[in-house]
mmCIF file of C-alpha atoms and ligand atoms in Angstrom:
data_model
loop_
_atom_site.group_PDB
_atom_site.id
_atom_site.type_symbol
_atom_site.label_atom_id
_atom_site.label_comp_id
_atom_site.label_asym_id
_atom_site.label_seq_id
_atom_site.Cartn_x
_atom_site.Cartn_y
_atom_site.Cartn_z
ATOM 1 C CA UNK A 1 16.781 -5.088 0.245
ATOM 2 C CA UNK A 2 13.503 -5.621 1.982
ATOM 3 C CA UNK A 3 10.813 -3.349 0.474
ATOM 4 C CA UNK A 4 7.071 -3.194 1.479
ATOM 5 C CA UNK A 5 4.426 -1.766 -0.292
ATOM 6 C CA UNK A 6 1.521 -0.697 1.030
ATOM 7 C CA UNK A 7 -1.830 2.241 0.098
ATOM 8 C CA UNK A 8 -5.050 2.232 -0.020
ATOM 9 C CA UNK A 9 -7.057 -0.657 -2.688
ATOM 10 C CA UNK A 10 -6.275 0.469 -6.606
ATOM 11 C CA UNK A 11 -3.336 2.816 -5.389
ATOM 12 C CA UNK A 12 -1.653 0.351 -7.512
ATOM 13 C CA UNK A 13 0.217 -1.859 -5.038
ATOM 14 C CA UNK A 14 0.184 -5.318 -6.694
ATOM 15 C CA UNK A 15 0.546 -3.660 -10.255
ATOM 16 C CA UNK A 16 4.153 -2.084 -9.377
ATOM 17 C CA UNK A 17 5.367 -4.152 -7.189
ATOM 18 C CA UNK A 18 4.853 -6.509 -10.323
ATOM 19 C CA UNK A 19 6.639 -4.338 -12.594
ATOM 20 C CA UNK A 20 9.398 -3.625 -9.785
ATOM 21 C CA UNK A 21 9.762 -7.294 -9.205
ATOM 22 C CA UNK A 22 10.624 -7.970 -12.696
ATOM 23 C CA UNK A 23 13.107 -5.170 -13.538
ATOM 24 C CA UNK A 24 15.041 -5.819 -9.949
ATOM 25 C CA UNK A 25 14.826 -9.324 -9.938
ATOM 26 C CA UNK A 26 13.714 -9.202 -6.465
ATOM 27 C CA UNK A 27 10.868 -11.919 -5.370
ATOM 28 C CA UNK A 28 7.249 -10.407 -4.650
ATOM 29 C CA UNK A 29 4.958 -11.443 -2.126
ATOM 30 C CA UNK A 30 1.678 -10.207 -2.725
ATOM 31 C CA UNK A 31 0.186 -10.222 0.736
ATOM 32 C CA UNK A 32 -3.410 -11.114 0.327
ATOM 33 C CA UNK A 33 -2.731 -14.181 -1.387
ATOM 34 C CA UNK A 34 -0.168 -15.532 0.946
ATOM 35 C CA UNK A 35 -2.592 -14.654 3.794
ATOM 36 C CA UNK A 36 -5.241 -16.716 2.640
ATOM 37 C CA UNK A 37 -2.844 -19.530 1.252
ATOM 38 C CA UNK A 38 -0.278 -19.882 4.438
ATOM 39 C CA UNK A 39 -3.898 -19.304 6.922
ATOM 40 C CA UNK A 40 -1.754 -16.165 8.440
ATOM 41 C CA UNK A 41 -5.287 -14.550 9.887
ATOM 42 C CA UNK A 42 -7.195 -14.590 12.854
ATOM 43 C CA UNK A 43 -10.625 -13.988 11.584
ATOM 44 C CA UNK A 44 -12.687 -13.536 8.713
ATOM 45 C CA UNK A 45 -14.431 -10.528 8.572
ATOM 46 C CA UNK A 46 -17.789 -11.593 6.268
ATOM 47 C CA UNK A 47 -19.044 -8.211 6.096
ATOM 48 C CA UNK A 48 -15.745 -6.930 4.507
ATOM 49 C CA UNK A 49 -15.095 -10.302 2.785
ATOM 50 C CA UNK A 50 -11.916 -9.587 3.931
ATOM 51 C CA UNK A 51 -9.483 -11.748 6.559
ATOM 52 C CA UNK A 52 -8.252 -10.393 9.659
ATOM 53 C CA UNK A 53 -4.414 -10.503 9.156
ATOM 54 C CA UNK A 54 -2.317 -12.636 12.131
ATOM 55 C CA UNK A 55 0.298 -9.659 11.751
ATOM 56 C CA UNK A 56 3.064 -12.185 14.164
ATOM 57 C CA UNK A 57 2.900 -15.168 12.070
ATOM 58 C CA UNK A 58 3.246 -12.828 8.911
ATOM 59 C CA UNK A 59 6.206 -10.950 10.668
ATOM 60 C CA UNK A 60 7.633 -14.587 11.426
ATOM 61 C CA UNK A 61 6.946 -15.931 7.610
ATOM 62 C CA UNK A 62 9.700 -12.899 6.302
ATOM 63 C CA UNK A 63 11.819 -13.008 9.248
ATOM 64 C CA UNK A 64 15.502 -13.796 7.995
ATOM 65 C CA UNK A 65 14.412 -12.807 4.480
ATOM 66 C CA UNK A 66 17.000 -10.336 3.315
ATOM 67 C CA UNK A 67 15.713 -9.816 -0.661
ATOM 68 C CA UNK A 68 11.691 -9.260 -0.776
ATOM 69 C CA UNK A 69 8.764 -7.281 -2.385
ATOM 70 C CA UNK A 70 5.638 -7.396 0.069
ATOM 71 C CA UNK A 71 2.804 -5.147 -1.568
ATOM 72 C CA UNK A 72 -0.466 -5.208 0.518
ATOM 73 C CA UNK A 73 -2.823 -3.186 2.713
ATOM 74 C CA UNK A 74 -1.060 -4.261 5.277
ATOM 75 C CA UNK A 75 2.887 -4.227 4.086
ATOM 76 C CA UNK A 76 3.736 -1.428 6.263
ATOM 77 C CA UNK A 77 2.981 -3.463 9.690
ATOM 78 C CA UNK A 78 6.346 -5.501 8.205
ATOM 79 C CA UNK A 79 10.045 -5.120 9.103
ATOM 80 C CA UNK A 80 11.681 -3.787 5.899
ATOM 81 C CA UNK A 81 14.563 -1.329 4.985
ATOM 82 C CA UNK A 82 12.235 0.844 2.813
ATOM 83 C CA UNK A 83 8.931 1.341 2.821
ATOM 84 C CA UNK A 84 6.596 2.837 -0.050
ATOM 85 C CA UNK A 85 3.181 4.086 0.251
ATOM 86 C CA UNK A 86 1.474 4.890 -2.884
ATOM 87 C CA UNK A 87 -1.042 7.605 -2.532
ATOM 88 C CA UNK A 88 -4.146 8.823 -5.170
ATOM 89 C CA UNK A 89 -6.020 11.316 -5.932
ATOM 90 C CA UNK A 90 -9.676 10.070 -4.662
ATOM 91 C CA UNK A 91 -11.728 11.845 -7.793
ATOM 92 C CA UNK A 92 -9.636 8.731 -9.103
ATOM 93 C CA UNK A 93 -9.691 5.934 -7.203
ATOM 94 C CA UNK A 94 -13.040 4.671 -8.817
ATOM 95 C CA UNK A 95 -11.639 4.485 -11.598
ATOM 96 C CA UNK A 96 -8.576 2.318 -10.479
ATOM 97 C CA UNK A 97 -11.614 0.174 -8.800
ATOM 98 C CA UNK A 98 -13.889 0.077 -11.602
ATOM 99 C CA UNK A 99 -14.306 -3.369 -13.127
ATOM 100 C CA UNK A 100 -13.880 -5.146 -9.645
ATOM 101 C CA UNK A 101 -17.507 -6.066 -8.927
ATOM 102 C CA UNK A 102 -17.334 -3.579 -5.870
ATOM 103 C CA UNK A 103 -20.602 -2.207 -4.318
ATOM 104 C CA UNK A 104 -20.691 1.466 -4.326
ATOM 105 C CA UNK A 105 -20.594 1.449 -0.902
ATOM 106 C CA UNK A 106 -17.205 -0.166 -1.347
ATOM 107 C CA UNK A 107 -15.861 2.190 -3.194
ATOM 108 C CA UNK A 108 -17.100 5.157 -1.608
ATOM 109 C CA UNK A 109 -15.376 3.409 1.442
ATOM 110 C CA UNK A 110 -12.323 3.196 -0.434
ATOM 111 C CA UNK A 111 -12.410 6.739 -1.559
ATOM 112 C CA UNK A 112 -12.862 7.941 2.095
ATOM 113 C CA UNK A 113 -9.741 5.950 3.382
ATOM 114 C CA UNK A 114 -7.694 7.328 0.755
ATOM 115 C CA UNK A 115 -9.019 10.623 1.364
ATOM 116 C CA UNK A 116 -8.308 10.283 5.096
ATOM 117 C CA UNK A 117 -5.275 9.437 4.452
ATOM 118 C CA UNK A 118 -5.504 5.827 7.313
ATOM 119 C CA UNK A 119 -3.489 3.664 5.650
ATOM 120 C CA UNK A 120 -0.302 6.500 5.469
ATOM 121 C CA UNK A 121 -1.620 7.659 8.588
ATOM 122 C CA UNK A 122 -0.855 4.392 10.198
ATOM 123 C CA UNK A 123 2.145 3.688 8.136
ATOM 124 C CA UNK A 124 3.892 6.936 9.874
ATOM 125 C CA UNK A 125 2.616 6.758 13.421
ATOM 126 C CA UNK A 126 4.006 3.045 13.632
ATOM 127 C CA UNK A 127 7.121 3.316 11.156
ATOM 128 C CA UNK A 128 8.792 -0.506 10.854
ATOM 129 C CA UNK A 129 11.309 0.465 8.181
ATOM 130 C CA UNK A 130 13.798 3.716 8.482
ATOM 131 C CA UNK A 131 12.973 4.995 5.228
ATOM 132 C CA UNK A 132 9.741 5.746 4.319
ATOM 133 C CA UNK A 133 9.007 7.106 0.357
ATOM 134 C CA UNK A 134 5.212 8.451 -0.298
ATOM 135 C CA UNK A 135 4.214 8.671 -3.706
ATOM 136 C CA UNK A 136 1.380 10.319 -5.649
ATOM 137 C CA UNK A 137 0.640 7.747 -8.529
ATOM 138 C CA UNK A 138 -2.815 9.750 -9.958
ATOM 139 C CA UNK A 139 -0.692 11.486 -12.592
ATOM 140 C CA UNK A 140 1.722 9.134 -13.241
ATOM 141 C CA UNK A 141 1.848 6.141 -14.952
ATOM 142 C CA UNK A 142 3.118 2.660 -13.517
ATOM 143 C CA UNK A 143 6.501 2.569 -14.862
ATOM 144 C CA UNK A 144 6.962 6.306 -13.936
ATOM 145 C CA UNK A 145 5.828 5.190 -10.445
ATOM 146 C CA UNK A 146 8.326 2.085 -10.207
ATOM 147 C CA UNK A 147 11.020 4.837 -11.911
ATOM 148 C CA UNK A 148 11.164 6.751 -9.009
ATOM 149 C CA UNK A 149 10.865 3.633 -6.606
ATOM 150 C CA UNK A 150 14.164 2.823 -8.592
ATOM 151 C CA UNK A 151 15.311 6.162 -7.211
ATOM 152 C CA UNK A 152 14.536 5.733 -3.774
ATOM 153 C CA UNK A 153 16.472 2.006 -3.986
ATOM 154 C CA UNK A 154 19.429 4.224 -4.557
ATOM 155 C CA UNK A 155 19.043 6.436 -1.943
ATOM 156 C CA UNK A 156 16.902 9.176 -2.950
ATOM 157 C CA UNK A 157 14.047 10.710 -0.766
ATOM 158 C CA UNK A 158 11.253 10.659 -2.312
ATOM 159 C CA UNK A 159 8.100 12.467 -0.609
ATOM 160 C CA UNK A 160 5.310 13.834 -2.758
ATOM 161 C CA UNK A 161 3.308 16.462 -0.445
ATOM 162 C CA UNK A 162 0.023 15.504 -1.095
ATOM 163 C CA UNK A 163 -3.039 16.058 1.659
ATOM 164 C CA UNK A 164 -6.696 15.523 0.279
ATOM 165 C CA UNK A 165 -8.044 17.123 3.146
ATOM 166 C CA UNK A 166 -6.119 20.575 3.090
ATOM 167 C CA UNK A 167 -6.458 20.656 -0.952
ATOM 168 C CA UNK A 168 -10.173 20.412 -0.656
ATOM 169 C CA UNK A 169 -10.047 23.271 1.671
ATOM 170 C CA UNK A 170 -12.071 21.418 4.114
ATOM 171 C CA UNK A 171 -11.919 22.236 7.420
ATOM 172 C CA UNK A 172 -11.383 18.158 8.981
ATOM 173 C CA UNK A 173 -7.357 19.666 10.065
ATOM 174 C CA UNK A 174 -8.252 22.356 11.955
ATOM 175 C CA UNK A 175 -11.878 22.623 12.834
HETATM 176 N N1 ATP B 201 0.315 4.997 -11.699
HETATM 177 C C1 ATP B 201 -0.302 3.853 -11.461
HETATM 178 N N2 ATP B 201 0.246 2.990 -10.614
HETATM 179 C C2 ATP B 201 -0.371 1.828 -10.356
HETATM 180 N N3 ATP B 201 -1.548 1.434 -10.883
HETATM 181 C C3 ATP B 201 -2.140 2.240 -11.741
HETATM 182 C C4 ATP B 201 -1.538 3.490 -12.060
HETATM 183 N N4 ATP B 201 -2.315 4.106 -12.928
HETATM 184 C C5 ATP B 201 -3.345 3.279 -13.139
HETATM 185 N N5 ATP B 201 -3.258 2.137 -12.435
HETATM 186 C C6 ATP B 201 -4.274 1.068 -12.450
HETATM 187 O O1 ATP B 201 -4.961 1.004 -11.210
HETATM 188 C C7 ATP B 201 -5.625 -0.261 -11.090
HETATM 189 C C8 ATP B 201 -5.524 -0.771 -9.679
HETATM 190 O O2 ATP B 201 -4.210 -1.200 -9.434
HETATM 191 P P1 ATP B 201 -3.857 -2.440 -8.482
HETATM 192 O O3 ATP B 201 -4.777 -3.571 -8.674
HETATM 193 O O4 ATP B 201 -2.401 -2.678 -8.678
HETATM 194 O O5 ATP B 201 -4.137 -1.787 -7.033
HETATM 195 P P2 ATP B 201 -3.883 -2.417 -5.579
HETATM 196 O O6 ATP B 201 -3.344 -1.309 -4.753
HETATM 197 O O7 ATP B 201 -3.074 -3.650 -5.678
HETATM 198 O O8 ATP B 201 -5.349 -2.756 -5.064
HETATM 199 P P3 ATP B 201 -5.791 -3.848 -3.932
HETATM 200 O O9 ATP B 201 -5.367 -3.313 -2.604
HETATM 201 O O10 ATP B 201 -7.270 -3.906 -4.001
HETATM 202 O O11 ATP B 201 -5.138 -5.133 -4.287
HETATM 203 C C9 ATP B 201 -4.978 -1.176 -12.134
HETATM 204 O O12 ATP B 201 -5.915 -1.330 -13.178
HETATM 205 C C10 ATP B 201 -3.765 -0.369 -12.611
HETATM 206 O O13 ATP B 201 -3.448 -0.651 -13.931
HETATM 207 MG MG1 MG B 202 -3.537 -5.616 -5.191
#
């Protein structure tokens, strides 16, 4: 099975996909790294520190892959049979971040994204797998998170109704 696994930074991507790696068996590929190793970017964004991904010569790398992990910001723009986006409560998302060097103005970046949902956003306009699983991870540890990943391996729908933006009674939705 091909899974991706993609959320905003310190949803907890690389952690589970670890964790989900080792109890399946199933090779991980954490994105960033093979990137930056295999030169799979068009640009280097020096502001952001952060490389512009070549999203065709990534697609190309997994092509004929059958059995893969791919956690990264940018998993979801991959071909897969299931695709899980971990979601988090942004009161905790510094937290998750903390001990990462990251400029407030990093974080507070972060905790936007994640409260604007983009990253699911983009993941559900532009679906490239036919199941999609959305997970809330704030109140749940890793291996609860990978339990229910287990879950959705089998078959189960799993869709935790979470919206930042309508809990915080905000009126972004419907101004
Ligand atoms: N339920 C949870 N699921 C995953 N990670 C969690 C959870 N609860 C706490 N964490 C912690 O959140 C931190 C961030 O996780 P991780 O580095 O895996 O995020 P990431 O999504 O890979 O971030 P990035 O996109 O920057 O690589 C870790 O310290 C991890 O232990
Ligand atoms: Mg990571």
């Amino acid at each position: 099975m091909r899974i991706t696994i993609t959320g905003t930074p310190g949803s907890g991507k690389t952690t589970v996909a670890k964790l989900l790696s080792e109890l399946t068996g199933i090779p991980v590929f954490h994105l960033s790294d093979l990137i930056r190793e295999k030169g799979f970017y068009t640009d280097y964004d020096e502001e952001r520190d952060a490389y512009v991904t070549d999203v065709e010569k990534l697609t190309e790398f997994f092509k004929g892959k059958e059995k893969f992990i791919a956690e990264g910001l940018v998993a979801h723009y991959l071909p897969s049979d299931l695709c899980i986006i971990l979601r988090v409560h942004p009161s905790e998302l510094p937290k998750r971040l903390a001990g990462r060097g990251y400029s407030p103005l990093k974080v507070a970046e972060n905790v936007e994204a994640e409260r604007l949902a983009v990253i699911a956003t983009e993941a559900f306009e532009n679906p490239r797998a036919p199941r999609i699983a959305h997970i809330d991870t704030t109140n749940r540890t890793p291996e609860e998170v990978v339990q229910l990943i287990l879950r959705c391996i089998e078959g189960e729908e799993v869709f935790d109704d979470v919206d930042w933006l309508e809990e915080q009674g905000n009126s972004y939705k419907n101004p």
